[in-house]
Coordinates of C-alpha atoms in Angstrom, one line a residue:
M1 CA -12.4 16.3 -15.8
D2 CA -11.5 12.7 -16.7
R3 CA -7.9 11.8 -16.0
K4 CA -6.3 8.5 -16.9
I5 CA -4.4 6.9 -14.1
G6 CA -1.4 4.5 -14.4
L7 CA -0.7 1.9 -11.8
I8 CA 2.5 0.0 -11.3
G9 CA 1.4 -3.4 -9.9
G10 CA 2.3 -7.0 -9.8
M11 CA 4.0 -6.7 -6.4
G12 CA 2.4 -9.1 -5.8
P13 CA -0.2 -10.0 -8.3
M14 CA -3.0 -10.9 -5.8
A15 CA -2.7 -7.3 -4.4
S16 CA -3.0 -5.8 -7.9
Q17 CA -6.3 -7.7 -8.7
L18 CA -7.6 -6.7 -5.3
F19 CA -6.8 -3.1 -5.8
Y20 CA -8.7 -2.9 -9.1
K21 CA -11.6 -4.5 -7.4
M22 CA -11.4 -1.9 -4.6
V23 CA -11.4 1.0 -7.2
T24 CA -14.4 -0.5 -9.0
E25 CA -16.4 -1.1 -5.9
M26 CA -15.6 2.3 -4.3
T27 CA -16.5 4.3 -7.4
D28 CA -20.0 5.8 -7.5
A29 CA -20.9 4.6 -10.9
Q30 CA -24.2 4.0 -12.8
C31 CA -22.6 2.8 -16.0
D32 CA -19.2 1.8 -17.5
Q33 CA -18.4 5.4 -18.4
D34 CA -18.6 6.4 -14.8
H35 CA -15.6 4.3 -13.8
V36 CA -11.9 5.3 -13.7
N37 CA -9.8 5.2 -16.8
M38 CA -6.8 3.2 -15.7
I39 CA -3.9 1.3 -17.1
I40 CA -2.6 -1.4 -14.8
Y41 CA 1.0 -2.4 -15.5
S42 CA 1.3 -5.6 -13.6
D43 CA 5.1 -6.2 -13.4
P44 CA 5.9 -9.2 -11.2
S45 CA 9.4 -9.3 -12.8
M46 CA 10.2 -6.3 -10.6
P47 CA 13.2 -7.3 -8.4
D48 CA 12.3 -7.9 -4.7
R49 CA 12.2 -4.5 -3.0
T50 CA 13.1 -5.7 0.5
S51 CA 16.2 -7.6 -0.8
A52 CA 17.3 -4.5 -2.7
I53 CA 17.0 -2.2 0.3
Q54 CA 18.8 -4.6 2.7
S55 CA 21.7 -5.2 0.2
G56 CA 21.9 -1.5 -0.8
E57 CA 21.7 -2.6 -4.4
Y58 CA 19.1 -0.1 -5.6
K59 CA 19.8 0.3 -9.3
A60 CA 17.9 -2.7 -10.7
V61 CA 14.7 -1.7 -8.9
H62 CA 15.1 2.0 -9.6
D63 CA 15.7 1.4 -13.3
K64 CA 12.8 -1.0 -13.6
M65 CA 10.4 1.2 -11.8
L66 CA 11.4 4.3 -13.8
S67 CA 11.0 2.3 -17.0
D68 CA 7.5 1.2 -16.0
A69 CA 6.5 4.8 -15.0
K70 CA 7.7 6.2 -18.3
A71 CA 5.8 3.6 -20.2
L72 CA 2.6 4.6 -18.4
E73 CA 3.4 8.3 -19.1
D74 CA 3.8 7.4 -22.8
C75 CA 0.3 5.9 -22.7
G76 CA -1.1 9.2 -21.6
C77 CA -1.5 8.6 -17.8
Q78 CA -1.8 11.8 -15.9
A79 CA -0.9 10.3 -12.4
I80 CA 0.7 7.2 -11.2
G81 CA 0.0 4.9 -8.2
I82 CA 2.1 2.1 -6.9
T83 CA 0.5 -0.9 -5.1
C84 CA 3.5 -1.8 -3.0
N85 CA 4.4 -0.1 0.2
T86 CA 8.1 -1.0 0.1
A87 CA 8.3 0.2 -3.5
H88 CA 7.6 3.7 -2.4
F89 CA 11.2 3.9 -1.3
F90 CA 12.0 3.7 -5.0
G91 CA 9.0 5.7 -6.0
D92 CA 10.4 8.7 -4.1
M93 CA 13.7 8.2 -6.1
I94 CA 11.9 8.5 -9.5
A95 CA 9.4 11.2 -8.5
E96 CA 11.6 14.0 -10.0
E97 CA 12.4 11.9 -13.1
I98 CA 8.8 11.6 -14.3
H99 CA 6.5 14.4 -15.4
V100 CA 3.2 13.3 -13.7
P101 CA 2.4 13.3 -10.0
L102 CA 2.9 10.1 -7.9
I103 CA -0.2 9.5 -5.7
H104 CA 1.7 8.5 -2.6
M105 CA 0.1 5.7 -0.7
I106 CA 2.2 6.1 2.4
R107 CA 1.7 9.9 2.8
E108 CA -2.1 9.6 2.1
T109 CA -2.4 6.8 4.7
V110 CA -0.6 8.9 7.4
K111 CA -2.8 11.9 6.6
T112 CA -5.9 9.7 7.1
I113 CA -4.7 8.3 10.4
A114 CA -3.7 11.8 11.7
K115 CA -7.2 13.0 10.9
E116 CA -9.0 10.1 12.5
C117 CA -6.7 9.6 15.5
P118 CA -4.7 12.8 16.2
S119 CA -1.5 12.2 18.3
G120 CA -2.3 8.4 18.2
K121 CA 0.1 5.5 18.2
A122 CA 0.1 3.1 15.2
A123 CA 1.9 -0.1 14.6
I124 CA 3.6 -0.5 11.3
L125 CA 3.0 -4.1 10.0
A126 CA 5.2 -4.3 7.0
T127 CA 8.2 -6.0 5.3
D128 CA 11.6 -5.7 6.9
G129 CA 12.5 -3.4 3.9
T130 CA 9.6 -1.0 4.6
V131 CA 10.5 -0.9 8.3
Q132 CA 14.2 -0.4 7.6
T133 CA 13.6 2.6 5.2
G134 CA 11.7 4.5 7.9
L135 CA 9.2 5.7 5.4
Y136 CA 6.1 5.4 7.6
Q137 CA 8.0 6.5 10.7
K138 CA 9.1 9.7 9.0
Y139 CA 5.7 10.8 7.8
M140 CA 4.0 9.7 11.0
M141 CA 6.3 11.8 13.2
E142 CA 5.9 14.8 11.0
A143 CA 2.1 14.4 11.4
G144 CA 2.4 14.2 15.2
L145 CA 1.8 10.4 15.4
T146 CA 3.8 7.8 17.3
P147 CA 5.1 5.0 15.1
Y148 CA 5.5 1.6 16.6
T149 CA 7.6 -1.1 15.0
P150 CA 7.0 -4.7 16.2
E151 CA 9.5 -6.6 18.3
K152 CA 11.8 -9.1 16.6
E153 CA 9.6 -12.2 17.1
T154 CA 6.4 -10.4 16.0
Q155 CA 8.1 -8.9 13.0
A156 CA 9.1 -12.5 12.0
L157 CA 5.5 -13.5 12.1
V158 CA 4.5 -10.5 9.9
M159 CA 7.2 -11.6 7.3
Y160 CA 5.9 -15.2 7.6
Q161 CA 2.3 -14.0 6.7
I162 CA 3.6 -12.0 3.7
Y163 CA 6.3 -14.3 2.2
D164 CA 5.3 -17.8 3.3
R165 CA 1.6 -17.4 3.1
I166 CA 0.1 -14.8 0.7
K167 CA 3.0 -14.4 -1.8
K168 CA 2.9 -18.2 -2.2
G169 CA -0.8 -18.2 -2.9
R170 CA -1.7 -19.7 0.5
S171 CA -4.2 -18.4 3.0
W172 CA -3.2 -16.5 6.1
D173 CA -2.3 -18.2 9.4
P174 CA -5.0 -17.0 11.9
L175 CA -3.2 -18.3 15.0
A176 CA 0.0 -16.5 14.1
W177 CA -2.1 -13.4 13.3
K178 CA -3.6 -13.5 16.8
Q179 CA -0.1 -13.3 18.2
I180 CA 0.7 -10.3 16.1
E181 CA -2.5 -8.5 17.2
K182 CA -1.9 -9.2 20.8
S183 CA 1.6 -7.9 20.7
V184 CA 0.7 -4.5 19.1
K185 CA -2.3 -4.0 21.3
V186 CA -0.3 -4.8 24.5
A187 CA 2.1 -2.1 23.2
G188 CA -0.7 0.4 23.4
C189 CA -1.3 1.0 19.7
D190 CA -4.5 2.7 18.7
K191 CA -4.2 1.5 15.1
A192 CA -2.2 -1.0 13.0
I193 CA -1.2 -0.1 9.5
L194 CA -1.3 -3.0 7.0
G195 CA 1.9 -1.6 5.4
C196 CA 2.2 -4.4 2.9
T197 CA -0.3 -5.1 0.1
E198 CA -0.3 -8.8 0.9
L199 CA -1.7 -7.8 4.3
S200 CA -4.4 -5.9 2.5
V201 CA -5.4 -9.2 1.0
I202 CA -5.7 -10.7 4.5
K203 CA -8.0 -7.8 5.5
A204 CA -10.2 -8.2 2.4
D205 CA -10.4 -12.0 2.7
C206 CA -10.7 -12.4 6.5
G207 CA -12.6 -9.3 7.6
L208 CA -10.1 -7.7 9.9
D209 CA -11.8 -4.9 11.9
E210 CA -11.3 -1.1 11.9
F211 CA -8.3 -1.4 14.2
Y212 CA -6.4 -2.2 10.9
V213 CA -5.8 0.6 8.5
D214 CA -5.5 -0.5 4.8
P215 CA -3.3 1.8 2.8
M216 CA -4.4 0.2 -0.4
R217 CA -8.0 1.2 0.2
I218 CA -6.9 4.8 1.0
L219 CA -4.9 4.8 -2.3
A220 CA -8.0 3.6 -4.2
A221 CA -10.0 6.5 -2.8
R222 CA -7.4 9.1 -3.7
I223 CA -7.1 7.7 -7.2
I224 CA -10.8 7.9 -7.8
E225 CA -10.9 11.5 -6.6
F226 CA -7.8 12.5 -8.7
S227 CA -9.3 10.9 -11.8
G228 CA -12.3 13.1 -11.6
K229 CA -14.7 10.3 -10.9
K230 CA -17.0 10.1 -7.8
L231 CA -16.3 8.2 -4.6
R232 CA -19.2 6.4 -3.1
A233 CA -20.6 8.2 -0.1
E234 CA -19.7 5.5 2.5
F235 CA -16.0 5.8 1.5
I236 CA -15.7 9.6 1.9
K237 CA -13.8 10.6 5.0

């Protein structure tokens, strides 16, 4: 079994390059041929997902994402992943309009947390758009987990890290991050979900500990497994 995987990326570009690095490092490979066959469609022209959700103007993002997915289908991809948490709102919209499965980063993340921390409470650190859609909240409650969304001031700091730091090619703000961490731990959270791929960049670059769950790393593991390649032993859960 050797399935070709399609990836809709570019949201943002730093997250896409990090994702491919994750897939490469997490694959149990002895030679080139042991790695995942993957087509990465980096599409930074995708309209901003949070703005679309907040305005209710879905069509431009829906149409662009569907076009990208169909292009990957036409290239022979047998499954599709999306390296953007907020974009899964639109991924759910197009799931029945494509003919290959969507490896769903949010659902897979919730499954992992439920297995590791049954009945736990997890903070959702994400864009305003992701929080507004309730995507994580829905799947977490179905899995018996308690979702926690940050208070207004903390959420503003999360957005600052995403839009004013990482998306602009700048490093994170560690002092602001300490405020985020303190807030969610005081709220009694067992875990914090890095529900934006820009936050995955912070974890990779700055060594955040296991309190933080990285959905992009979980997606990488599932893509390796679906492709028919082998996951390195230390990443098997």
